[in-house]
CSV table of C-alpha atoms and ligand atoms in Angstrom, one decimal:
chain,number,residue,atom,x,y,z
A,22,MET,CA,-13.2,-7.4,10.0
A,23,ARG,CA,-10.6,-5.1,11.7
A,24,SER,CA,-10.1,-1.6,11.5
A,25,TRP,CA,-8.8,1.3,13.2
A,26,SER,CA,-10.1,4.9,13.3
A,27,GLY,CA,-8.4,7.4,11.4
A,28,PRO,CA,-8.2,11.4,11.6
A,29,ASP,CA,-11.0,13.6,10.7
A,30,VAL,CA,-10.0,15.1,7.2
A,31,PRO,CA,-11.5,18.9,7.3
A,32,SER,CA,-13.3,20.1,4.3
A,33,ILE,CA,-11.9,23.0,2.9
A,34,GLY,CA,-13.7,25.6,0.2
A,35,GLY,CA,-13.6,24.7,-3.4
A,36,ARG,CA,-12.0,21.3,-4.8
A,37,ALA,CA,-9.0,19.7,-6.0
A,38,PRO,CA,-8.7,19.7,-10.0
A,39,GLU,CA,-8.9,16.2,-11.6
A,40,LEU,CA,-6.0,14.0,-10.3
A,41,ARG,CA,-3.7,12.6,-13.0
A,42,ILE,CA,-1.7,9.6,-11.5
A,43,HIS,CA,1.0,7.5,-12.8
A,44,ASP,CA,-0.2,4.1,-14.0
A,45,THR,CA,2.7,1.5,-14.3
A,46,ARG,CA,0.4,-0.7,-17.0
A,47,THR,CA,0.3,2.1,-19.5
A,48,ASN,CA,3.5,3.8,-18.0
A,49,GLY,CA,2.2,7.0,-18.2
A,50,LEU,CA,-0.2,9.4,-16.3
A,51,VAL,CA,-3.9,8.6,-16.3
A,52,ALA,CA,-6.6,10.8,-15.0
A,53,SER,CA,-8.5,9.5,-12.3
A,54,THR,CA,-12.1,10.5,-12.7
A,55,PRO,CA,-14.4,8.5,-10.3
A,56,GLU,CA,-17.8,9.5,-10.2
A,57,GLY,CA,-19.4,9.6,-6.5
A,58,VAL,CA,-17.2,6.9,-5.0
A,59,ALA,CA,-13.7,6.1,-5.4
A,60,ARG,CA,-12.8,2.6,-5.0
A,61,LEU,CA,-8.9,1.9,-3.7
A,62,TYR,CA,-7.2,-1.2,-2.8
A,63,VAL,CA,-3.9,-1.2,-1.2
A,64,CYS,CA,-1.8,-4.4,-0.5
A,65,GLY,CA,-1.2,-4.3,3.4
A,66,ILE,CA,1.5,-5.9,5.5
A,67,THR,CA,2.7,-9.2,6.3
A,68,PRO,CA,2.9,-9.0,10.0
A,69,TYR,CA,6.0,-10.6,11.3
A,70,ASP,CA,8.0,-7.3,12.2
A,71,ALA,CA,7.0,-3.9,12.9
A,72,THR,CA,6.3,-1.2,10.5
A,73,HIS,CA,9.5,0.4,8.8
A,74,ILE,CA,9.5,3.8,7.3
A,75,GLY,CA,9.4,2.1,3.8
A,76,HIS,CA,6.3,1.0,4.8
A,77,ALA,CA,5.0,4.0,5.9
A,78,ALA,CA,6.2,6.0,3.0
A,79,THR,CA,3.9,3.6,0.7
A,80,TYR,CA,0.8,3.9,3.0
A,81,LEU,CA,1.5,7.7,2.7
A,82,ALA,CA,1.7,7.6,-1.0
A,83,PHE,CA,-2.1,6.2,-1.0
A,84,ASP,CA,-3.0,8.3,2.0
A,85,LEU,CA,-2.3,11.4,-0.1
A,86,LEU,CA,-4.0,9.8,-2.9
A,87,GLN,CA,-7.2,9.5,-0.8
A,88,ARG,CA,-7.0,13.0,0.3
A,89,GLN,CA,-7.4,14.2,-3.2
A,90,TRP,CA,-10.3,12.3,-3.6
A,91,LEU,CA,-11.7,13.3,-0.5
A,92,ASP,CA,-11.3,16.9,-1.7
A,93,ARG,CA,-13.0,16.4,-4.6
A,94,GLY,CA,-16.0,15.4,-2.9
A,95,LEU,CA,-15.8,11.6,-3.3
A,96,ASP,CA,-16.6,8.8,-1.1
A,97,VAL,CA,-13.5,6.7,-0.8
A,98,ASP,CA,-14.0,3.0,-0.3
A,99,TYR,CA,-10.8,1.7,0.7
A,100,THR,CA,-9.8,-1.8,1.3
A,101,GLN,CA,-6.6,-3.2,2.6
A,102,ASN,CA,-5.5,-6.6,3.3
A,103,VAL,CA,-3.4,-7.9,6.0
A,104,THR,CA,-1.7,-11.0,4.9
A,105,ASP,CA,-2.3,-12.8,8.3
A,106,VAL,CA,-0.7,-16.3,7.4
A,107,ASP,CA,2.1,-16.7,5.0
A,108,ASP,CA,5.5,-18.3,5.0
A,109,PRO,CA,7.4,-15.3,6.2
A,110,LEU,CA,5.2,-15.1,9.1
A,111,LEU,CA,5.2,-18.8,10.0
A,112,GLU,CA,8.9,-19.0,9.7
A,113,ARG,CA,9.6,-16.1,12.1
A,114,ALA,CA,7.2,-17.4,14.6
A,115,ASN,CA,8.9,-20.8,14.4
A,116,ASP,CA,12.4,-19.1,14.9
A,117,THR,CA,11.5,-17.3,17.7
A,118,GLY,CA,9.0,-20.2,19.3
A,119,GLU,CA,6.2,-17.6,19.6
A,120,ASP,CA,2.7,-18.6,18.7
A,121,TRP,CA,2.3,-17.4,15.1
A,122,THR,CA,-1.0,-16.1,15.8
A,123,ALA,CA,0.1,-13.9,18.5
A,124,LEU,CA,3.0,-12.7,16.7
A,125,ALA,CA,0.5,-11.6,14.0
A,126,GLU,CA,-1.9,-9.8,16.6
A,127,ARG,CA,0.8,-8.0,18.0
A,128,GLU,CA,2.5,-7.0,14.9
A,129,ILE,CA,-1.3,-5.8,13.5
A,130,GLN,CA,-1.9,-3.8,16.6
A,131,MET,CA,1.4,-2.0,16.3
A,132,PHE,CA,0.8,-1.2,12.4
A,133,ARG,CA,-2.7,0.6,13.2
A,134,GLU,CA,-0.8,2.4,16.2
A,135,ASP,CA,2.1,3.9,13.8
A,136,MET,CA,-0.5,4.2,11.1
A,137,GLN,CA,-2.9,6.1,13.5
A,138,ALA,CA,-0.3,8.3,14.8
A,139,LEU,CA,1.2,9.3,11.2
A,140,GLY,CA,-2.2,10.5,10.3
A,141,MET,CA,-3.5,8.0,7.6
A,142,VAL,CA,-7.2,7.8,6.9
A,143,ALA,CA,-8.0,4.3,7.8
A,144,PRO,CA,-9.2,1.7,5.3
A,145,ARG,CA,-13.1,1.3,5.4
A,146,HIS,CA,-12.3,-2.5,5.1
A,147,TYR,CA,-9.3,-3.9,6.8
A,148,VAL,CA,-9.2,-7.7,6.0
A,149,GLY,CA,-7.2,-10.6,6.8
A,150,ALA,CA,-6.2,-13.6,4.8
A,151,VAL,CA,-7.3,-15.9,7.3
A,152,GLU,CA,-10.9,-14.6,7.6
A,153,SER,CA,-11.2,-14.7,4.0
A,154,ILE,CA,-10.8,-18.2,3.3
A,155,ASP,CA,-14.0,-18.9,2.2
A,156,LEU,CA,-13.7,-16.3,-0.3
A,157,VAL,CA,-10.3,-17.6,-1.4
A,158,ALA,CA,-11.8,-21.0,-2.1
A,159,GLY,CA,-14.9,-19.6,-4.1
A,160,LEU,CA,-12.5,-17.3,-6.5
A,161,VAL,CA,-10.3,-20.6,-6.9
A,162,GLU,CA,-13.5,-22.5,-8.0
A,163,ARG,CA,-14.0,-19.5,-10.5
A,164,LEU,CA,-11.4,-20.2,-12.2
A,165,GLY,CA,-12.3,-23.3,-13.8
A,166,ASP,CA,-10.0,-25.0,-16.1
A,167,SER,CA,-7.1,-22.6,-15.5
A,168,VAL,CA,-6.6,-24.4,-12.2
A,169,TYR,CA,-4.5,-27.6,-11.7
A,170,PRO,CA,-3.0,-29.9,-9.2
A,171,VAL,CA,0.6,-30.1,-8.3
A,172,ASP,CA,1.3,-32.9,-5.6
A,173,GLY,CA,-2.1,-32.0,-3.8
A,174,ASP,CA,-1.5,-28.2,-4.1
A,175,LEU,CA,-3.6,-26.0,-7.0
A,176,TYR,CA,-1.5,-23.8,-9.2
A,177,PHE,CA,-3.1,-21.1,-11.6
A,178,ASP,CA,-2.1,-21.7,-15.2
A,179,VAL,CA,-1.0,-17.9,-16.0
A,180,HIS,CA,-1.6,-18.0,-19.6
A,181,ALA,CA,-5.1,-18.6,-19.3
A,182,ASP,CA,-5.1,-14.6,-19.1
A,183,PRO,CA,-4.7,-13.5,-22.6
A,184,ASP,CA,-3.3,-10.5,-21.3
A,185,PHE,CA,-0.5,-12.0,-18.6
A,186,GLY,CA,2.3,-9.6,-18.4
A,187,GLN,CA,0.6,-6.4,-19.1
A,188,VAL,CA,0.7,-4.9,-15.9
A,189,SER,CA,4.3,-5.2,-15.4
A,190,GLY,CA,5.3,-5.4,-19.2
A,191,LEU,CA,8.2,-7.6,-18.4
A,192,ASP,CA,10.1,-9.8,-20.6
A,193,GLU,CA,9.8,-13.5,-19.4
A,194,GLU,CA,13.4,-13.7,-18.3
A,195,THR,CA,13.0,-10.8,-15.7
A,196,MET,CA,9.5,-12.3,-14.8
A,197,LEU,CA,11.2,-15.5,-14.0
A,198,ALA,CA,14.2,-14.1,-12.1
A,199,LEU,CA,11.7,-11.6,-10.2
A,200,PHE,CA,9.2,-14.7,-9.6
A,201,GLY,CA,12.3,-16.6,-7.9
A,202,GLU,CA,13.2,-13.7,-5.6
A,203,ARG,CA,9.6,-12.7,-4.3
A,204,GLY,CA,8.2,-16.0,-3.1
A,205,GLY,CA,7.6,-17.7,-6.5
A,206,ASP,CA,8.7,-21.3,-7.1
A,207,PRO,CA,9.8,-21.5,-10.8
A,208,ASP,CA,11.6,-24.8,-10.6
A,209,ARG,CA,9.0,-26.6,-8.8
A,210,PRO,CA,8.6,-29.8,-10.8
A,211,GLY,CA,5.2,-30.8,-12.3
A,212,LYS,CA,4.0,-27.2,-13.2
A,213,LYS,CA,2.8,-26.7,-16.5
A,214,HIS,CA,4.8,-23.1,-16.7
A,215,PRO,CA,7.6,-22.1,-14.4
A,216,LEU,CA,5.5,-19.2,-13.8
A,217,ASP,CA,2.2,-20.6,-12.8
A,218,CYS,CA,1.5,-19.7,-9.3
A,219,LEU,CA,-0.1,-21.5,-6.3
A,220,LEU,CA,-3.3,-20.9,-5.6
A,221,TRP,CA,-4.1,-23.2,-2.7
A,222,GLN,CA,-1.4,-25.1,-0.5
A,223,ALA,CA,-2.5,-28.8,1.0
A,224,PRO,CA,-1.9,-28.8,4.6
A,225,ARG,CA,2.0,-29.6,5.8
A,226,GLU,CA,3.6,-30.8,8.8
A,227,GLY,CA,3.6,-28.5,11.9
A,228,GLU,CA,1.8,-25.4,9.5
A,229,PRO,CA,-2.0,-24.5,10.2
A,230,SER,CA,-4.5,-25.4,7.8
A,231,TRP,CA,-8.4,-24.8,7.4
A,232,ASP,CA,-11.3,-26.6,5.9
A,233,SER,CA,-12.4,-25.4,2.4
A,234,ARG,CA,-14.5,-26.8,-0.3
A,235,LEU,CA,-11.1,-27.5,-1.9
A,236,GLY,CA,-10.1,-29.4,0.9
A,237,PRO,CA,-7.9,-28.7,3.6
A,238,GLY,CA,-5.0,-26.0,3.2
A,239,ARG,CA,-4.4,-22.5,3.1
A,240,PRO,CA,-4.6,-19.7,0.4
A,241,GLY,CA,-1.5,-18.5,-1.8
A,242,TRP,CA,-0.6,-14.9,-1.6
A,243,HIS,CA,-1.8,-13.6,-4.9
A,244,ILE,CA,-5.3,-15.1,-4.8
A,245,GLU,CA,-5.8,-13.9,-1.4
A,246,CYS,CA,-5.6,-9.8,-2.7
A,247,ALA,CA,-7.6,-10.8,-5.5
A,248,ALA,CA,-10.4,-12.6,-3.5
A,249,ILE,CA,-10.3,-9.7,-0.8
A,250,ALA,CA,-10.6,-6.7,-3.5
A,251,LEU,CA,-13.3,-8.4,-5.6
A,252,GLU,CA,-15.3,-9.2,-2.8
A,253,HIS,CA,-15.1,-5.7,-1.0
A,254,LEU,CA,-14.5,-3.5,-4.1
A,255,GLY,CA,-15.9,-5.5,-7.1
A,256,THR,CA,-14.2,-5.4,-10.4
A,257,ASP,CA,-12.3,-2.8,-12.6
A,258,PHE,CA,-12.0,-0.7,-9.3
A,259,ASP,CA,-10.2,2.7,-9.4
A,260,VAL,CA,-6.5,2.3,-8.5
A,261,GLN,CA,-4.7,-1.1,-7.3
A,262,GLY,CA,-2.0,0.0,-5.2
A,263,GLY,CA,1.5,-1.0,-3.3
A,264,GLY,CA,5.3,-0.6,-3.6
A,265,SER,CA,7.2,-1.2,-6.7
A,266,ASP,CA,8.4,-4.6,-5.3
A,267,LEU,CA,4.8,-5.7,-5.8
A,268,VAL,CA,4.4,-4.7,-9.8
A,269,PHE,CA,5.7,-8.5,-10.5
A,270,PRO,CA,4.7,-11.2,-9.5
A,271,HIS,CA,2.2,-10.2,-6.9
A,272,HIS,CA,0.1,-7.3,-8.8
A,273,GLU,CA,0.4,-9.2,-12.3
A,274,MET,CA,-0.7,-12.3,-10.9
A,275,SER,CA,-3.5,-11.0,-8.7
A,276,ALA,CA,-5.0,-9.1,-11.9
A,277,SER,CA,-4.9,-12.2,-14.2
A,278,GLU,CA,-6.3,-14.4,-11.4
A,279,ALA,CA,-9.4,-11.9,-11.1
A,280,THR,CA,-9.7,-11.3,-14.7
A,281,VAL,CA,-10.0,-15.0,-15.7
A,282,ALA,CA,-12.3,-15.5,-13.2
A,283,THR,CA,-14.8,-12.5,-13.8
A,284,GLY,CA,-14.2,-11.7,-17.1
A,285,GLU,CA,-13.7,-8.2,-16.4
A,286,PRO,CA,-10.8,-6.1,-15.7
A,287,PHE,CA,-9.5,-6.0,-12.3
A,288,ALA,CA,-8.4,-2.2,-11.9
A,289,GLN,CA,-8.2,0.9,-14.0
A,290,ALA,CA,-4.9,2.0,-12.5
A,291,PHE,CA,-2.2,0.2,-11.0
A,292,VAL,CA,0.1,2.9,-8.9
A,293,HIS,CA,3.3,1.8,-7.2
A,294,ALA,CA,5.5,3.5,-4.4
A,295,GLY,CA,9.1,3.8,-4.7
A,296,MET,CA,11.4,1.6,-2.6
A,297,VAL,CA,13.2,3.3,0.6
A,298,ALA,CA,16.7,2.1,1.2
A,299,LEU,CA,18.7,2.2,4.5
A,300,ASP,CA,22.4,1.5,4.6
A,301,GLY,CA,22.5,1.2,0.6
A,302,GLU,CA,19.6,-1.4,0.2
A,303,LYS,CA,16.3,-1.6,0.2
A,304,MET,CA,14.7,-1.7,3.8
A,305,SER,CA,13.2,-4.9,4.4
A,306,LYS,CA,12.3,-7.2,7.2
A,307,SER,CA,14.1,-10.2,5.8
A,308,LYS,CA,17.4,-8.2,5.5
A,309,GLY,CA,16.7,-6.3,9.0
A,310,ASN,CA,18.1,-2.8,7.9
A,311,LEU,CA,14.9,-1.2,9.4
A,312,GLU,CA,14.2,2.1,10.6
A,313,LEU,CA,11.1,1.3,12.6
A,314,VAL,CA,8.1,4.2,12.9
A,315,SER,CA,7.5,2.7,16.4
A,316,ARG,CA,11.2,3.3,17.6
A,317,LEU,CA,11.3,6.7,16.1
A,318,ARG,CA,8.0,7.7,18.3
A,319,GLU,CA,9.3,6.0,21.3
A,320,ASN,CA,12.6,8.2,21.0
A,321,GLY,CA,10.2,11.1,21.2
A,322,HIS,CA,10.0,12.0,17.4
A,323,ASP,CA,6.8,14.1,16.6
A,324,PRO,CA,5.0,11.7,14.1
A,325,MET,CA,4.1,14.8,12.2
A,326,ALA,CA,7.7,15.6,11.7
A,327,ILE,CA,8.1,12.0,10.2
A,328,ARG,CA,5.5,12.4,7.9
A,329,LEU,CA,7.1,15.4,6.9
A,330,ALA,CA,10.5,13.9,6.3
A,331,LEU,CA,8.3,11.5,4.3
A,332,LEU,CA,6.7,14.1,2.2
A,333,GLY,CA,10.1,15.3,1.1
A,334,HIS,CA,10.4,12.6,-1.4
A,335,HIS,CA,8.1,11.9,-4.3
A,336,TYR,CA,6.2,8.8,-3.9
A,337,ARG,CA,7.6,7.2,-7.0
A,338,SER,CA,11.3,7.9,-6.3
A,339,ASN,CA,13.5,5.1,-4.7
A,340,TRP,CA,15.6,6.9,-2.1
A,341,GLU,CA,17.7,6.1,1.1
A,342,TRP,CA,16.6,7.3,4.8
A,343,THR,CA,19.1,9.2,6.4
A,344,ALA,CA,19.2,11.4,9.7
A,345,ALA,CA,19.0,14.3,7.6
A,346,ASP,CA,15.4,13.4,6.5
A,347,LEU,CA,14.0,13.5,10.1
A,348,ALA,CA,16.1,16.6,10.8
A,349,SER,CA,14.4,18.4,8.0
A,350,GLY,CA,11.1,17.4,8.7
A,351,GLU,CA,11.4,18.6,12.5
A,352,GLN,CA,12.6,22.1,11.1
A,353,ARG,CA,9.8,22.2,8.8
A,354,LEU,CA,7.1,21.4,11.7
A,355,ASP,CA,8.8,24.0,13.7
A,356,ALA,CA,8.8,26.6,11.0
A,357,TRP,CA,5.2,26.1,9.8
A,358,ARG,CA,3.7,25.6,13.4
A,359,ALA,CA,5.4,29.2,14.3
A,360,ALA,CA,3.9,30.6,10.8
A,361,VAL,CA,0.3,29.6,11.4
A,362,SER,CA,0.3,30.8,14.9
A,363,ARG,CA,1.3,34.0,14.0
A,364,ALA,CA,-1.2,37.1,13.9
A,365,GLU,CA,-0.7,38.0,10.4
A,366,THR,CA,0.5,36.2,7.4
A,367,ALA,CA,0.8,36.1,3.7
A,368,SER,CA,-2.9,35.2,1.9
A,369,GLY,CA,-3.8,31.5,2.4
A,370,GLU,CA,-6.0,31.6,-0.6
A,371,GLU,CA,-3.6,31.4,-3.2
A,372,LEU,CA,-1.5,28.7,-1.6
A,373,VAL,CA,-4.3,26.4,-1.4
A,374,GLY,CA,-5.2,26.5,-4.9
A,375,ARG,CA,-1.3,25.8,-5.6
A,376,LEU,CA,-1.4,22.9,-3.3
A,377,ARG,CA,-4.2,21.3,-5.0
A,378,GLU,CA,-2.6,22.2,-8.4
A,379,VAL,CA,0.9,20.3,-7.8
A,380,LEU,CA,-0.4,17.4,-5.9
A,381,ALA,CA,-3.3,16.6,-8.4
A,382,ASP,CA,-0.1,16.4,-10.8
A,383,ASP,CA,1.0,12.9,-9.7
A,384,LEU,CA,1.0,13.7,-6.2
A,385,ASP,CA,3.8,16.0,-6.0
A,386,ALA,CA,4.5,16.3,-2.5
A,387,PRO,CA,7.9,18.1,-2.4
A,388,THR,CA,6.8,20.9,-4.5
A,389,ALA,CA,3.9,21.2,-2.1
A,390,LEU,CA,6.1,21.5,0.7
A,391,SER,CA,8.3,24.3,-1.1
A,392,ILE,CA,5.1,26.0,-1.5
A,393,VAL,CA,4.2,26.2,2.5
A,394,ASP,CA,7.6,26.9,3.1
A,395,ALA,CA,7.6,29.9,1.0
A,396,TRP,CA,4.4,30.9,2.5
A,397,ALA,CA,5.9,30.6,5.9
A,398,ALA,CA,9.0,32.4,5.2
A,399,ASP,CA,6.6,35.7,3.6
A,400,GLU,CA,5.5,38.6,5.9
A,401,GLY,CA,1.7,39.3,5.0
A,402,THR,CA,-1.2,41.1,7.0
A,403,ASP,CA,-3.9,38.7,6.7
A,404,ALA,CA,-5.7,37.8,9.7
A,405,SER,CA,-7.0,34.7,8.7
A,406,GLY,CA,-3.9,33.0,6.5
A,407,GLY,CA,-2.7,30.8,9.5
A,408,ALA,CA,-6.0,29.3,10.0
A,409,THR,CA,-6.6,28.8,6.2
A,410,VAL,CA,-3.3,27.0,5.5
A,411,LYS,CA,-3.5,25.0,8.9
A,412,ASP,CA,-6.6,23.5,7.5
A,413,ALA,CA,-5.5,23.1,3.9
A,414,VAL,CA,-2.2,21.4,5.0
A,415,ASP,CA,-4.1,19.3,7.4
A,416,ALA,CA,-6.7,18.1,4.6
A,417,LEU,CA,-4.4,17.9,1.7
A,418,LEU,CA,-1.2,16.5,3.3
A,419,GLY,CA,-2.4,15.3,6.4
A,420,VAL,CA,-0.1,17.2,8.6
A,421,ARG,CA,-1.8,18.6,11.8
A,422,LEU,CA,0.3,21.9,12.8
B,504,LIG,N1,1.3,-8.3,2.3
B,504,LIG,C1,2.1,-8.3,1.3
B,504,LIG,C2,1.3,-7.4,0.3
B,504,LIG,S1,-0.3,-8.5,-0.1
B,504,LIG,C3,3.3,-7.4,1.5
B,504,LIG,O1,4.1,-7.2,0.8
B,504,LIG,N2,3.5,-7.2,2.9
B,504,LIG,S2,4.7,-6.3,3.2
B,504,LIG,O2,5.2,-6.2,4.7
B,504,LIG,O3,5.7,-7.0,2.8
B,504,LIG,O4,4.9,-5.0,2.4
B,504,LIG,C4,3.7,-4.0,3.0
B,504,LIG,C5,3.6,-2.8,1.8
B,504,LIG,O5,4.9,-2.1,2.1
B,504,LIG,C6,3.5,-3.3,0.4
B,504,LIG,O6,3.0,-2.2,-0.3
B,504,LIG,C7,5.3,-3.0,0.0
B,504,LIG,O7,5.1,-3.0,-1.3
B,504,LIG,C8,5.7,-2.1,0.7
B,504,LIG,N3,7.4,-1.9,1.0
B,504,LIG,C9,8.0,-2.8,1.7
B,504,LIG,N4,9.0,-2.8,2.0
B,504,LIG,C10,9.1,-1.2,1.4
B,504,LIG,C11,10.4,-0.3,1.2
B,504,LIG,N5,11.6,-0.3,1.5
B,504,LIG,N6,9.9,0.7,0.7
B,504,LIG,C12,8.6,1.1,0.6
B,504,LIG,N7,7.6,0.5,0.4
B,504,LIG,C13,8.0,-0.9,0.9
B,505,LIG,ZN1,-1.4,-7.7,-2.0
């Protein structure tokens, strides 16, 4: 298991109101009411290229969620995977002639550095697909009759789950289109249903494979996340998270596989961040329209300004990254730093309560920023306001002033 060390999150007096968060499955706000421990799974990167602003925005959404739980005094059990073997990674390594494991290791290391710089609380369990081969094989065995072979590969009969389709709520035509676009194989001959998904892939010429109870091969994508989440968090955990491009098929399939294997719900809420675009299209490694976190850092931009630029957009909105985002992040960082270091400011107590209120309402960071802006612009006579706000902004928004 790999992880990294995250920032210390200061605890501030009092605690946040109960969090309400948008759940894709029910398409509404749900109360998040874990007791003692909150269990969070967030889908991690496929490490074949560097972390871009879109990835960072998605991980930031779940970092804010985690900070809400921490502020309520909960222990957060946070698991994130890394898809350290998959087609896009092998294809990229093949194209560039680099060893695929070296490519993955380098990109994983850079991802951790970017996350650390951006002040993201580290996952407790950071788990790769390769180290989880036995878990995947064990879970496939538990799927029993819902597994069938196609030319040596193993497939999951998605209709073994009577609730299949409930996470995304999509009609079959849309599912088929998205399945084809996002790594699925609706047209493969020999499947019982076009939406049935790959669980285990038999060895192919020139590709890595591992021995397992299922025979040699490598795991499919959706079962990877189902296996890692069940092992580290158990069933019915609090939040399954990722970007909205994972709603279907990825989160639908993982949830069905886990439910059929265990007889229990996979997660209580499915939370999705919007997509960040660049030049009019979704920012993506495969298209190459990228603004990389590492490049911005190399060019001398303060990671806290990058974080503030991202916080300016609600996590559920789809938006386009422009230079103006970074400029406003930098301006804000300067204004806030100047304000917290003033000898006297407006009182910080009221601000803390209001920040908590808006963040507990589906993580409304843009409103939180305007609350701090107004405080920073206010004259006042409070000698401890600066210190109070500095800690609150650190704890709740992860911005170190
Ligand atoms: N390894 C899988 C998940 S198990 C994967 O999707 N990897 S990824 O590297 O493609 O994406 C990592 C995370 O970033 C996912 O949660 C994905 O939804 C999110 N993401 C990817 N592109 C964007 C984007 N343009 N805007 C916002 N989030 C994005
Ligand atoms: Zn995943």
